[in-house]
mmCIF file of C-alpha atoms in Angstrom:
data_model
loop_
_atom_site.group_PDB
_atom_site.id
_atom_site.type_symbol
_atom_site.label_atom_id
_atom_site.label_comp_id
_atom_site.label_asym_id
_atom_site.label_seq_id
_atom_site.Cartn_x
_atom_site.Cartn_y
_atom_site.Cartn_z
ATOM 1 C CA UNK N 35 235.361 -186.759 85.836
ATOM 2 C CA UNK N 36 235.218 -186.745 89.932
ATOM 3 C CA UNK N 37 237.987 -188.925 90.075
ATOM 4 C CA UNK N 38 239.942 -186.996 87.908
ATOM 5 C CA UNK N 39 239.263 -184.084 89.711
ATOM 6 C CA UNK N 40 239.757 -185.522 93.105
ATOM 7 C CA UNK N 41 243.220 -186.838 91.802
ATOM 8 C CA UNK N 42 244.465 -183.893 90.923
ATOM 9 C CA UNK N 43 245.232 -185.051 87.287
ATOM 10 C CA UNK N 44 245.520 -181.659 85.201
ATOM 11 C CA UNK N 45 246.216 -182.708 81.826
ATOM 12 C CA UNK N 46 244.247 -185.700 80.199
ATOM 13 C CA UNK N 47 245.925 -187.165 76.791
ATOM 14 C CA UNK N 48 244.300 -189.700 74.619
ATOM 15 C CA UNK N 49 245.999 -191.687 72.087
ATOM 16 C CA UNK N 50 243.894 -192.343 68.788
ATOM 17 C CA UNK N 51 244.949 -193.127 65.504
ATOM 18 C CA UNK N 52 243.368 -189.737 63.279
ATOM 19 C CA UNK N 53 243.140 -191.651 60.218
ATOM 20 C CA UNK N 54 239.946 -193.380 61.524
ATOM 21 C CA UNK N 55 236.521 -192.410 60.989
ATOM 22 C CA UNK N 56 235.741 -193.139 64.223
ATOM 23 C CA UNK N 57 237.980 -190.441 65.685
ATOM 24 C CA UNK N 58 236.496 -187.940 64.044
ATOM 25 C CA UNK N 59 233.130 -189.239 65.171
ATOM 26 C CA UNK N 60 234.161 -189.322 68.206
ATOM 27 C CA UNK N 61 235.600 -185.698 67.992
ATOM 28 C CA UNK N 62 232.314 -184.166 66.945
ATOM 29 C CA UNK N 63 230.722 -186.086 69.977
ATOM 30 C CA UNK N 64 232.459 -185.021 72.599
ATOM 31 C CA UNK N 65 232.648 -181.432 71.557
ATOM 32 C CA UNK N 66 229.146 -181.405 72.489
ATOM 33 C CA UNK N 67 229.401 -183.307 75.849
ATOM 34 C CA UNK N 68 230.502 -180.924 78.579
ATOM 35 C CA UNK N 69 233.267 -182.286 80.797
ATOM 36 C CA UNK N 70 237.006 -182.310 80.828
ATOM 37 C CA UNK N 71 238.702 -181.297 77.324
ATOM 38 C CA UNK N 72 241.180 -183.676 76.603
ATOM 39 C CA UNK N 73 243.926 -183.659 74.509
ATOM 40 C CA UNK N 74 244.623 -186.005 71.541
ATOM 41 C CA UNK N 75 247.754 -187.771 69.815
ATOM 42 C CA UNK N 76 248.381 -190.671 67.722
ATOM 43 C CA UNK N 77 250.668 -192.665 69.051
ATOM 44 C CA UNK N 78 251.852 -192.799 72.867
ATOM 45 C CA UNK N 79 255.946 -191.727 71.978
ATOM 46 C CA UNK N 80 253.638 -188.415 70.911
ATOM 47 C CA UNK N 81 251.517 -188.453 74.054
ATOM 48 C CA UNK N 82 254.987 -189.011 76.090
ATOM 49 C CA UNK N 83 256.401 -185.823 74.360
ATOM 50 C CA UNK N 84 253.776 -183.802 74.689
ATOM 51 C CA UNK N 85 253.301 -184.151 78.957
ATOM 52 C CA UNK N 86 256.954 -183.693 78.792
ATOM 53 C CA UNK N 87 257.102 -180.771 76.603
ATOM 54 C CA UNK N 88 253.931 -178.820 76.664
ATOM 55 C CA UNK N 89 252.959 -175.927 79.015
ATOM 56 C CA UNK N 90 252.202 -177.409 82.003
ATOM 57 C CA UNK N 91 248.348 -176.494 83.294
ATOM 58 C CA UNK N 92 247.664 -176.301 87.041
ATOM 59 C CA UNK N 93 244.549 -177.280 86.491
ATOM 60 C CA UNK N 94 241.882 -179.473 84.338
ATOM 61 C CA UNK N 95 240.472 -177.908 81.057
ATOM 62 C CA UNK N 96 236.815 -178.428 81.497
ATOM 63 C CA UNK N 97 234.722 -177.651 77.965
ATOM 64 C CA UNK N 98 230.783 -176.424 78.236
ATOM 65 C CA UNK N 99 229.280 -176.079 74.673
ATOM 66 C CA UNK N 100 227.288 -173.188 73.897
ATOM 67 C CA UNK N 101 228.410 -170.886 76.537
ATOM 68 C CA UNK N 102 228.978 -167.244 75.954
ATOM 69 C CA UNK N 103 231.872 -164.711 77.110
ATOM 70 C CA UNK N 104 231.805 -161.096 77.319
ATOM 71 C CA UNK N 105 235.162 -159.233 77.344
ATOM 72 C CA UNK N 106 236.062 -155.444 78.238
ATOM 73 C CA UNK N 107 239.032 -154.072 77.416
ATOM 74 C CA UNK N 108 239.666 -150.150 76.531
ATOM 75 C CA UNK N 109 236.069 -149.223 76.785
ATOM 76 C CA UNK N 110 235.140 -151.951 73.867
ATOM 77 C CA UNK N 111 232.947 -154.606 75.022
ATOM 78 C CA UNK N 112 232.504 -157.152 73.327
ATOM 79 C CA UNK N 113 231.271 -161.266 73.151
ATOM 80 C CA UNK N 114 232.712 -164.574 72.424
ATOM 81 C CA UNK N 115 232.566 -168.438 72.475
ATOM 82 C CA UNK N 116 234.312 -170.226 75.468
ATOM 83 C CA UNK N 117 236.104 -172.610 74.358
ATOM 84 C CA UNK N 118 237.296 -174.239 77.158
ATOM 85 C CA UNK N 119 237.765 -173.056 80.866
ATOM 86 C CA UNK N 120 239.817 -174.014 84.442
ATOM 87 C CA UNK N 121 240.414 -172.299 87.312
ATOM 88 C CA UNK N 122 243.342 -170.867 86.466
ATOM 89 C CA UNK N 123 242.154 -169.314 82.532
ATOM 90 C CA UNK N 124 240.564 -169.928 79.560
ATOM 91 C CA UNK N 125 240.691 -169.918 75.491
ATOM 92 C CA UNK N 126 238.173 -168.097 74.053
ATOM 93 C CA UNK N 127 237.084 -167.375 69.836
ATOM 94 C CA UNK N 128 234.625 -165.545 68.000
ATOM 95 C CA UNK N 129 235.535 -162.234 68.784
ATOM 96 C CA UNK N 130 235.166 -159.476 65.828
ATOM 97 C CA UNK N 131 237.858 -157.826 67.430
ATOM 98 C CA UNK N 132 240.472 -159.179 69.596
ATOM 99 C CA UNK N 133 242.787 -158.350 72.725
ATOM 100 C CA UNK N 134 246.454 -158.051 72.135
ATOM 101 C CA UNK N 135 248.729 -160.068 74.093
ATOM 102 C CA UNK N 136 249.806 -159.205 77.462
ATOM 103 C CA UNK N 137 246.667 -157.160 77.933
ATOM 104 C CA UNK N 138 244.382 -156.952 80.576
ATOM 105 C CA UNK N 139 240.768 -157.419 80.285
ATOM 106 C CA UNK N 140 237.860 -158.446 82.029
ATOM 107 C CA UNK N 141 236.124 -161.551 81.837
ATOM 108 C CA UNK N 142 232.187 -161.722 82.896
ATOM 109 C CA UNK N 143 230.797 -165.002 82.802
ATOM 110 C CA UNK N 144 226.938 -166.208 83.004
ATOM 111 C CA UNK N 145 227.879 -168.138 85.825
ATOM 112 C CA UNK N 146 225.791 -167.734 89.104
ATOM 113 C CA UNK N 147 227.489 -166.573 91.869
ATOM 114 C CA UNK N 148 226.082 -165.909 95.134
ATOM 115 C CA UNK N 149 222.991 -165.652 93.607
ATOM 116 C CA UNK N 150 224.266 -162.587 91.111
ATOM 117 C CA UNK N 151 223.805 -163.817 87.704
ATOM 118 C CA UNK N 152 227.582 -163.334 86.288
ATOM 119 C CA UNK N 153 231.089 -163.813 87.363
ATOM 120 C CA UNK N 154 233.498 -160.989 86.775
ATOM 121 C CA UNK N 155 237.098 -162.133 86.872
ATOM 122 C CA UNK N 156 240.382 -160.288 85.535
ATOM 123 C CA UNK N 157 242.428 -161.716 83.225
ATOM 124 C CA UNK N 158 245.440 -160.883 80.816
ATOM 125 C CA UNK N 159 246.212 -162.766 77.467
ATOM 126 C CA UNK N 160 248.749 -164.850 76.977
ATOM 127 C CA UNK N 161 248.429 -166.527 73.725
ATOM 128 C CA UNK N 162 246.809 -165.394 71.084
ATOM 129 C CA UNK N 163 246.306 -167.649 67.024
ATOM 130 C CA UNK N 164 245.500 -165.418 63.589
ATOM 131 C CA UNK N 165 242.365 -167.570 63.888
ATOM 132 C CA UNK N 166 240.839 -165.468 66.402
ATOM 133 C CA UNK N 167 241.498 -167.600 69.512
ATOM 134 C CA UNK N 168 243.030 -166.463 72.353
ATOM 135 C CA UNK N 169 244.254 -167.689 75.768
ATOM 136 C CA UNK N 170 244.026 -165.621 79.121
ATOM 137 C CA UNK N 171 245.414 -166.674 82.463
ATOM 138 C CA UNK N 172 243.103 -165.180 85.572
ATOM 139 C CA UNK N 173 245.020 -163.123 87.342
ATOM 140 C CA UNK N 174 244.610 -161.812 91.492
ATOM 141 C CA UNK N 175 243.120 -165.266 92.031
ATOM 142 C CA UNK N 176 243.605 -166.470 95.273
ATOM 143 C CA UNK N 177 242.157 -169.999 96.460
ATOM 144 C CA UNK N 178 239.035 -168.591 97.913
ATOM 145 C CA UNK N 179 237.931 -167.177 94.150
ATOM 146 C CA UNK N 180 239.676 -170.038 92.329
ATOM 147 C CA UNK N 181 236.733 -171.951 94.753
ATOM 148 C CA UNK N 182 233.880 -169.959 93.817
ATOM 149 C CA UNK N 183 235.344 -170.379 89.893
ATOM 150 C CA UNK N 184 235.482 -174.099 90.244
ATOM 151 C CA UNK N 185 231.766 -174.753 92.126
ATOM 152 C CA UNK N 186 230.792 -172.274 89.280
ATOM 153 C CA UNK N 187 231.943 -174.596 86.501
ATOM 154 C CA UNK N 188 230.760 -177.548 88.120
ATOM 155 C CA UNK N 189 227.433 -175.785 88.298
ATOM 156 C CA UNK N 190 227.266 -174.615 85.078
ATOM 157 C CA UNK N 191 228.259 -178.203 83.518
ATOM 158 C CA UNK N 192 225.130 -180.231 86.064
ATOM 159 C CA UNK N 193 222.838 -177.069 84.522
ATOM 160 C CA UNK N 194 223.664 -178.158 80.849
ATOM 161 C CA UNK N 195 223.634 -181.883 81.356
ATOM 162 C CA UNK N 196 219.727 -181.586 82.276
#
């Protein structure tokens, strides 16, 4: 993960046939694993279209399982599951009730920071699925708080591994 972090590299695509068992072993394994959340095609004309295609992500989607989002938007507050998270936004599910698009919210995370035990960052949905997952892009970020996001991550990610 360092070296793809070091690189710069800010999508990751993996080409596996799905018709295997052992991709969706290896599925259910690694959505357990925190690290970078890859994406996955099978075969590499799909892998080609899809970096050519796709939205392109200014940074690397890192996944850490288990961790909990709470969301505030006109005066409801409310929780859900990260899904995955970079320094630029983050999907997010399990919310009884959602965020329309193009709305602002705000984000607090139980990332350390400073010592304070959350991170409060605005964001505004983008994308949003009937299946009650929903994209946001952080918004007034500037590279000092994209910083404090990233060391955040990264800290949050060494804290699960133990």
């Amino acid at each position: 993960m360092n070296y793809l972090i070091t690189n710069g590299v800010r999508e990751v695509i993996r080409v596996v046939q799905d018709d295997r068992l052992i991709y969706k072993q290896f599925l259910n394994l690694a959505l357990n694993i925190p690290g970078y959340k890859p994406e996955y095609c099978a075969t590499r004309q799909d892998a080609l279209n899809r970096l050519e295609f796709n939205i392109k992500r200014n940074g690397i989607r890192l996944q850490i399982p288990s961790i909990s989002v709470e969301l505030v938007f006109d005066d409801i507050q409310e929780h859900g599951r990260l899904i995955d998270i970079s320094v630029t936004g983050c999907a997010i599910s399990g919310c009884r009730s959602q965020p329309e698009l193009a709305k602002e919210i705000l984000l607090i995370f139980p990332f350390e920071q400073n010592d304070t035990p959350r991170l409060s960052l605005k964001a505004k949905v983008v994308r949003s699925s009937k299946r009650g997952i929903f994209a946001v892009q952080f918004i007034d970020m500037d590279n000092q708080h994209k910083n404090i996001l990233w060391q955040s991550i990264l800290a949050e990610i060494q804290r699960v591994e133990k």
